């Protein structure tokens, strides 16, 4: 079946789904094979639950004229998304980076929504399946699309760009994330820069943080829209940045009192300001949008639990984000500080050395009591007063239940697999 015909059928549906557990009436269901299941087996169930059409790649599950048989359901999903993107012809902003992608995406969306009907990646649906689903969530009423792109190996960003074909791009930073898949920091830089390559080859525009020398170097020959702190040459010159603990930003005659914690979030806000200004959102609307944004999903959240003040940043972690979180935490004015830190995943052969580096940073922070959790932190164990190492979360919880933590400021950060937000149950 030609993609034009498949797309025509898709346009008669109200939504798209790859999971029968949350399927909606009049939806378009795509059966994708997973590591542990074959979604072709759910085609009949999808129709019974209200799907208008189902896409399958196994003829044994063909039902009737509502069944669309293709060679490969995943490839068809990706091709359909690209076709749909070209059909809509709306401006698309793509962003990637080692840290801050999701927060920056959400800030951009709230700013642009002050003037445009925008849609953006939901949660972190930013891979080879999530990006197509994001594109297929856009419709004729969407004026600007915002697409987050994640990657853990070479050529992934390049591939996602061929599907989304962005008109604008932004790389938040180049950090120590997914080192195992990328093959080290140089591999991260090369992999993320695939977005620059695509934008450059297609004469598109990139947003650039002038405070990042690597971004500046890599975009010298490109069409750029720049921002930076005390950078008079920038399109948007941020005149003042502070955080105690919430980030405060000033530019021109506007001051933003955000609800985001930590100076590491300043660049995320600055990028949203610059993108808003480029699309001619007025300063007051930008201020209102950013001040209304409240982080959630365990990302830089400020949580009050009994008498304790908790910075919950447990959605994910890598050496770069861990380092800036600790640096920010150390600057906060409080004499009763505790850091609860979990292992950082996907670091490959560099994992132990990177965990030891984080421990070494905290050796100089005598005012912070540190709890390190996980196998790699445990292997980085050192003898120091107020340093505690636990190989498992369960052993940490057992010890924590014997403590009486009152009037503390607590940082909680670790990789997603550590699920350190569980700590809240015991505080």
CSV table of C-alpha atoms in Angstrom, one decimal, residues 69-401:
chain,number,residue,atom,x,y,z
A,69,UNK,CA,-0.4,-4.9,6.0
A,70,UNK,CA,3.1,-3.5,5.5
A,71,UNK,CA,6.6,-5.1,5.3
A,72,UNK,CA,7.8,-3.5,8.6
A,73,UNK,CA,5.5,-1.7,11.0
A,74,UNK,CA,8.3,0.4,12.6
A,75,UNK,CA,9.7,1.5,9.2
A,76,UNK,CA,6.1,2.4,8.1
A,77,UNK,CA,5.6,4.4,11.3
A,78,UNK,CA,8.7,6.4,10.6
A,79,UNK,CA,7.9,6.9,6.9
A,80,UNK,CA,4.4,8.0,7.8
A,81,UNK,CA,5.7,10.5,10.2
A,82,UNK,CA,8.0,12.0,7.6
A,83,UNK,CA,5.2,12.1,5.1
A,84,UNK,CA,2.9,13.8,7.6
A,85,UNK,CA,5.6,16.3,8.5
A,86,UNK,CA,6.0,17.3,4.8
A,87,UNK,CA,2.2,17.4,4.4
A,88,UNK,CA,1.8,19.9,7.3
A,89,UNK,CA,4.7,22.1,6.3
A,90,UNK,CA,4.9,23.7,9.7
A,91,UNK,CA,8.1,25.1,11.3
A,92,UNK,CA,9.7,22.6,13.5
A,93,UNK,CA,12.3,23.2,16.3
A,94,UNK,CA,14.4,20.3,17.2
A,95,UNK,CA,16.6,20.0,20.3
A,96,UNK,CA,19.1,17.6,21.7
A,97,UNK,CA,22.0,17.6,24.2
A,98,UNK,CA,23.4,15.8,27.1
A,99,UNK,CA,21.5,17.6,29.8
A,100,UNK,CA,18.4,19.8,30.1
A,101,UNK,CA,16.6,18.7,26.9
A,102,UNK,CA,13.1,18.1,28.4
A,103,UNK,CA,13.1,21.1,30.7
A,104,UNK,CA,14.2,23.4,27.8
A,105,UNK,CA,11.6,21.8,25.5
A,106,UNK,CA,8.9,22.5,28.0
A,107,UNK,CA,10.1,26.1,28.6
A,108,UNK,CA,10.1,26.8,24.8
A,109,UNK,CA,6.6,25.4,24.6
A,110,UNK,CA,5.1,27.6,27.3
A,111,UNK,CA,6.8,30.6,25.8
A,112,UNK,CA,5.7,30.0,22.2
A,113,UNK,CA,2.2,29.0,23.3
A,114,UNK,CA,1.7,32.6,24.3
A,115,UNK,CA,1.5,33.5,20.6
A,116,UNK,CA,1.2,30.2,18.7
A,117,UNK,CA,-0.7,26.9,18.8
A,118,UNK,CA,2.2,24.7,19.6
A,119,UNK,CA,2.7,21.0,20.2
A,120,UNK,CA,5.8,19.3,21.6
A,121,UNK,CA,7.2,15.9,22.5
A,122,UNK,CA,5.3,14.4,25.4
A,123,UNK,CA,7.5,13.4,28.3
A,124,UNK,CA,10.7,12.0,26.8
A,125,UNK,CA,9.4,10.3,23.7
A,126,UNK,CA,12.5,11.3,21.9
A,127,UNK,CA,13.8,8.1,20.2
A,128,UNK,CA,13.2,6.3,16.9
A,129,UNK,CA,9.7,5.6,18.0
A,130,UNK,CA,8.9,8.6,20.1
A,131,UNK,CA,9.9,11.2,17.4
A,132,UNK,CA,7.6,9.7,14.8
A,133,UNK,CA,4.7,9.6,17.4
A,134,UNK,CA,5.4,13.2,18.2
A,135,UNK,CA,5.3,14.3,14.6
A,136,UNK,CA,2.1,12.3,14.1
A,137,UNK,CA,0.5,14.1,17.0
A,138,UNK,CA,0.8,17.4,15.1
A,139,UNK,CA,-2.3,18.4,13.0
A,140,UNK,CA,-3.5,21.2,10.7
A,141,UNK,CA,-4.1,23.4,13.7
A,142,UNK,CA,-0.5,23.2,14.9
A,143,UNK,CA,1.5,26.3,14.1
A,144,UNK,CA,4.9,25.3,15.6
A,145,UNK,CA,6.2,21.9,16.5
A,146,UNK,CA,8.9,21.2,19.0
A,147,UNK,CA,10.7,17.9,18.8
A,148,UNK,CA,13.1,16.6,21.4
A,149,UNK,CA,15.7,14.1,20.1
A,150,UNK,CA,17.6,11.7,22.4
A,151,UNK,CA,20.4,9.5,21.4
A,152,UNK,CA,22.9,7.0,22.9
A,153,UNK,CA,24.9,6.1,19.8
A,154,UNK,CA,26.3,7.5,16.5
A,155,UNK,CA,24.0,8.3,13.6
A,156,UNK,CA,20.8,8.3,15.7
A,157,UNK,CA,20.4,12.1,15.7
A,158,UNK,CA,21.1,12.1,12.0
A,159,UNK,CA,18.4,9.6,11.4
A,160,UNK,CA,15.9,11.4,13.6
A,161,UNK,CA,16.6,14.7,11.6
A,162,UNK,CA,15.8,12.9,8.3
A,163,UNK,CA,12.4,12.1,9.7
A,164,UNK,CA,11.6,15.4,11.5
A,165,UNK,CA,13.4,17.6,9.0
A,166,UNK,CA,13.7,20.5,11.5
A,167,UNK,CA,13.9,24.2,10.4
A,168,UNK,CA,15.5,25.2,13.6
A,169,UNK,CA,17.8,23.4,16.1
A,170,UNK,CA,19.3,23.8,19.5
A,171,UNK,CA,21.9,21.7,21.3
A,172,UNK,CA,21.7,22.3,25.1
A,173,UNK,CA,25.2,21.1,25.7
A,174,UNK,CA,27.8,18.4,25.1
A,175,UNK,CA,28.3,16.4,28.3
A,176,UNK,CA,29.3,13.0,29.7
A,177,UNK,CA,26.1,11.1,28.9
A,178,UNK,CA,25.7,7.7,27.3
A,179,UNK,CA,29.5,7.3,27.1
A,180,UNK,CA,29.2,3.6,26.6
A,181,UNK,CA,27.1,3.9,23.4
A,182,UNK,CA,28.9,6.9,22.0
A,183,UNK,CA,32.4,5.7,22.8
A,184,UNK,CA,33.5,8.5,25.0
A,185,UNK,CA,33.1,12.3,25.2
A,186,UNK,CA,34.4,12.8,21.7
A,187,UNK,CA,31.8,10.4,20.5
A,188,UNK,CA,29.1,12.4,22.3
A,189,UNK,CA,30.2,15.6,20.6
A,190,UNK,CA,30.3,13.9,17.2
A,191,UNK,CA,26.9,12.3,17.7
A,192,UNK,CA,25.0,15.4,19.0
A,193,UNK,CA,26.6,17.5,16.2
A,194,UNK,CA,24.8,15.5,13.6
A,195,UNK,CA,22.0,18.0,14.2
A,196,UNK,CA,24.3,20.8,13.2
A,197,UNK,CA,25.3,18.9,10.1
A,198,UNK,CA,21.7,18.4,9.0
A,199,UNK,CA,20.8,22.1,9.6
A,200,UNK,CA,23.9,23.3,7.8
A,201,UNK,CA,23.4,21.2,4.8
A,202,UNK,CA,19.8,22.4,4.5
A,203,UNK,CA,20.5,26.1,5.2
A,204,UNK,CA,18.5,26.1,8.4
A,205,UNK,CA,18.9,28.1,11.6
A,206,UNK,CA,20.5,27.1,14.9
A,207,UNK,CA,20.1,28.7,18.3
A,208,UNK,CA,23.5,29.1,20.0
A,209,UNK,CA,24.6,29.8,23.5
A,210,UNK,CA,27.7,32.1,23.2
A,211,UNK,CA,28.9,31.0,26.6
A,212,UNK,CA,29.7,27.5,25.2
A,213,UNK,CA,32.9,27.8,23.1
A,214,UNK,CA,32.2,24.4,21.5
A,215,UNK,CA,28.8,25.6,20.2
A,216,UNK,CA,30.3,28.8,18.9
A,217,UNK,CA,33.1,26.9,17.1
A,218,UNK,CA,30.8,24.3,15.5
A,219,UNK,CA,28.3,26.9,14.2
A,220,UNK,CA,30.7,29.4,12.7
A,221,UNK,CA,29.5,28.9,9.1
A,222,UNK,CA,25.8,28.5,10.0
A,223,UNK,CA,22.8,30.8,10.3
A,224,UNK,CA,22.6,31.4,14.0
A,225,UNK,CA,20.4,33.2,16.6
A,226,UNK,CA,22.6,33.7,19.6
A,227,UNK,CA,22.2,34.4,23.3
A,228,UNK,CA,24.4,34.7,26.3
A,229,UNK,CA,25.1,36.4,29.7
A,230,UNK,CA,26.8,39.7,29.2
A,231,UNK,CA,27.3,39.1,25.5
A,232,UNK,CA,26.6,42.5,23.9
A,233,UNK,CA,26.9,40.9,20.4
A,234,UNK,CA,24.2,38.4,21.1
A,235,UNK,CA,20.7,38.5,19.7
A,236,UNK,CA,19.5,38.3,23.3
A,237,UNK,CA,22.0,39.6,25.9
A,238,UNK,CA,21.1,38.4,29.4
A,239,UNK,CA,22.4,41.0,31.8
A,240,UNK,CA,22.0,39.1,35.1
A,241,UNK,CA,21.7,35.6,36.3
A,242,UNK,CA,21.4,34.3,39.9
A,243,UNK,CA,19.9,31.4,41.9
A,244,UNK,CA,19.1,31.2,45.6
A,245,UNK,CA,17.7,28.6,45.2
A,246,UNK,CA,15.4,29.7,42.3
A,247,UNK,CA,16.8,31.1,39.1
A,248,UNK,CA,16.4,34.8,38.5
A,249,UNK,CA,17.1,36.2,35.0
A,250,UNK,CA,17.2,39.8,33.8
A,251,UNK,CA,17.5,41.2,30.3
A,252,UNK,CA,16.6,44.6,28.9
A,253,UNK,CA,13.9,45.9,31.3
A,254,UNK,CA,12.5,42.5,32.2
A,255,UNK,CA,13.1,40.3,35.3
A,256,UNK,CA,12.0,36.7,35.6
A,257,UNK,CA,11.6,35.0,39.0
A,258,UNK,CA,11.5,31.4,37.9
A,259,UNK,CA,10.5,28.3,39.9
A,260,UNK,CA,13.5,26.4,38.6
A,261,UNK,CA,16.3,25.5,41.0
A,262,UNK,CA,20.0,25.8,40.3
A,263,UNK,CA,22.1,27.9,38.0
A,264,UNK,CA,22.4,24.9,35.7
A,265,UNK,CA,18.8,25.7,34.6
A,266,UNK,CA,19.7,29.3,33.6
A,267,UNK,CA,20.8,28.3,30.1
A,268,UNK,CA,17.5,26.4,29.7
A,269,UNK,CA,15.6,29.5,30.5
A,270,UNK,CA,17.9,31.7,28.4
A,271,UNK,CA,17.4,29.5,25.4
A,272,UNK,CA,13.6,29.8,25.8
A,273,UNK,CA,13.9,33.6,26.0
A,274,UNK,CA,15.9,33.7,22.8
A,275,UNK,CA,13.6,31.4,20.9
A,276,UNK,CA,10.6,33.4,22.1
A,277,UNK,CA,12.2,36.7,21.0
A,278,UNK,CA,13.1,35.2,17.6
A,279,UNK,CA,9.4,34.3,17.1
A,280,UNK,CA,8.4,37.8,18.3
A,281,UNK,CA,6.7,36.9,21.5
A,282,UNK,CA,6.7,40.0,23.6
A,283,UNK,CA,8.9,40.3,26.7
A,284,UNK,CA,6.0,40.4,29.2
A,285,UNK,CA,4.5,37.3,27.7
A,286,UNK,CA,7.8,35.5,28.0
A,287,UNK,CA,8.1,36.5,31.6
A,288,UNK,CA,4.6,35.3,32.4
A,289,UNK,CA,5.2,32.0,30.6
A,290,UNK,CA,8.5,31.1,32.4
A,291,UNK,CA,7.3,32.3,35.8
A,292,UNK,CA,4.2,30.0,35.4
A,293,UNK,CA,6.3,26.9,34.6
A,294,UNK,CA,6.6,24.5,37.5
A,295,UNK,CA,8.9,21.5,37.0
A,296,UNK,CA,7.6,18.0,37.7
A,297,UNK,CA,8.5,14.4,37.0
A,298,UNK,CA,11.4,14.5,39.5
A,299,UNK,CA,13.3,17.1,37.6
A,300,UNK,CA,14.7,19.9,39.8
A,301,UNK,CA,11.6,19.9,42.0
A,302,UNK,CA,11.5,21.6,45.4
A,303,UNK,CA,9.7,19.4,47.8
A,304,UNK,CA,8.9,20.1,51.4
A,305,UNK,CA,8.6,16.9,53.5
A,306,UNK,CA,7.9,17.4,57.2
A,307,UNK,CA,10.7,19.8,58.2
A,308,UNK,CA,13.0,19.0,55.3
A,309,UNK,CA,13.5,20.9,52.1
A,310,UNK,CA,14.3,18.5,49.3
A,311,UNK,CA,15.7,19.2,45.8
A,312,UNK,CA,14.4,16.2,43.9
A,313,UNK,CA,16.4,15.8,40.7
A,314,UNK,CA,16.1,12.1,40.4
A,315,UNK,CA,14.8,11.7,36.9
A,316,UNK,CA,18.3,11.0,35.5
A,317,UNK,CA,22.0,11.6,36.0
A,318,UNK,CA,25.3,11.6,34.2
A,319,UNK,CA,28.7,13.0,35.3
A,320,UNK,CA,28.0,16.4,33.8
A,321,UNK,CA,24.6,16.9,35.3
A,322,UNK,CA,25.7,15.4,38.6
A,323,UNK,CA,28.7,17.8,38.8
A,324,UNK,CA,26.6,21.0,38.2
A,325,UNK,CA,23.9,19.8,40.6
A,326,UNK,CA,26.5,19.4,43.3
A,327,UNK,CA,28.1,22.7,42.5
A,328,UNK,CA,24.8,24.4,42.8
A,329,UNK,CA,23.9,22.6,46.0
A,330,UNK,CA,27.2,23.5,47.7
A,331,UNK,CA,26.5,27.2,47.1
A,332,UNK,CA,23.1,27.2,48.8
A,333,UNK,CA,23.0,28.8,52.2
A,334,UNK,CA,22.2,26.1,54.7
A,335,UNK,CA,24.3,24.5,57.4
A,336,UNK,CA,22.3,21.2,57.4
A,337,UNK,CA,22.8,19.7,53.9
A,338,UNK,CA,22.6,16.1,52.8
A,339,UNK,CA,23.3,14.7,49.4
A,340,UNK,CA,21.7,11.4,48.4
A,341,UNK,CA,23.4,10.3,45.2
A,342,UNK,CA,22.7,7.2,43.1
A,343,UNK,CA,24.8,5.5,40.4
A,344,UNK,CA,25.1,7.0,36.9
A,345,UNK,CA,24.4,4.4,34.2
A,346,UNK,CA,25.6,3.8,30.6
A,347,UNK,CA,29.2,5.0,31.3
A,348,UNK,CA,30.9,1.9,30.0
A,349,UNK,CA,34.6,1.4,30.9
A,350,UNK,CA,34.8,4.9,32.3
A,351,UNK,CA,32.1,4.3,34.9
A,352,UNK,CA,34.2,3.7,38.0
A,353,UNK,CA,36.6,6.6,37.2
A,354,UNK,CA,33.6,8.9,36.7
A,355,UNK,CA,32.0,7.8,40.0
A,356,UNK,CA,35.3,8.3,41.8
A,357,UNK,CA,35.5,11.8,40.3
A,358,UNK,CA,32.2,12.7,41.8
A,359,UNK,CA,33.2,11.4,45.2
A,360,UNK,CA,36.5,13.4,45.0
A,361,UNK,CA,34.5,16.6,44.3
A,362,UNK,CA,32.6,16.1,47.5
A,363,UNK,CA,35.8,15.5,49.5
A,364,UNK,CA,36.2,19.2,49.7
A,365,UNK,CA,32.5,19.8,50.8
A,366,UNK,CA,32.8,19.4,54.5
A,367,UNK,CA,29.4,20.8,55.2
A,368,UNK,CA,27.5,18.2,53.2
A,369,UNK,CA,26.7,14.7,54.6
A,370,UNK,CA,26.9,12.3,51.6
A,371,UNK,CA,25.0,9.1,51.0
A,372,UNK,CA,26.3,7.2,47.9
A,373,UNK,CA,24.1,4.4,46.6
A,374,UNK,CA,24.8,1.7,44.0
A,375,UNK,CA,27.5,-0.7,42.9
A,376,UNK,CA,29.7,1.8,41.2
A,377,UNK,CA,29.7,4.3,43.9
A,378,UNK,CA,30.3,1.5,46.4
A,379,UNK,CA,33.4,0.5,44.4
A,380,UNK,CA,34.5,4.2,44.8
A,381,UNK,CA,34.4,4.0,48.5
A,382,UNK,CA,36.6,6.2,50.6
A,383,UNK,CA,37.0,6.6,54.4
A,384,UNK,CA,35.7,10.1,55.4
A,385,UNK,CA,33.5,11.4,58.2
A,386,UNK,CA,30.0,12.0,56.9
A,387,UNK,CA,30.5,9.8,53.8
A,388,UNK,CA,28.3,6.7,53.7
A,389,UNK,CA,28.3,4.1,50.9
A,390,UNK,CA,25.6,1.5,50.2
A,391,UNK,CA,25.7,-1.1,47.4
A,392,UNK,CA,21.9,-1.4,47.2
A,393,UNK,CA,19.0,0.9,47.7
A,394,UNK,CA,17.5,-1.5,50.2
A,395,UNK,CA,20.6,-1.3,52.4
A,396,UNK,CA,20.5,2.5,52.2
A,397,UNK,CA,16.8,2.5,53.2
A,398,UNK,CA,17.5,0.2,56.1
A,399,UNK,CA,20.1,2.7,57.4
A,400,UNK,CA,17.9,5.7,56.7
A,401,UNK,CA,15.0,4.4,58.7
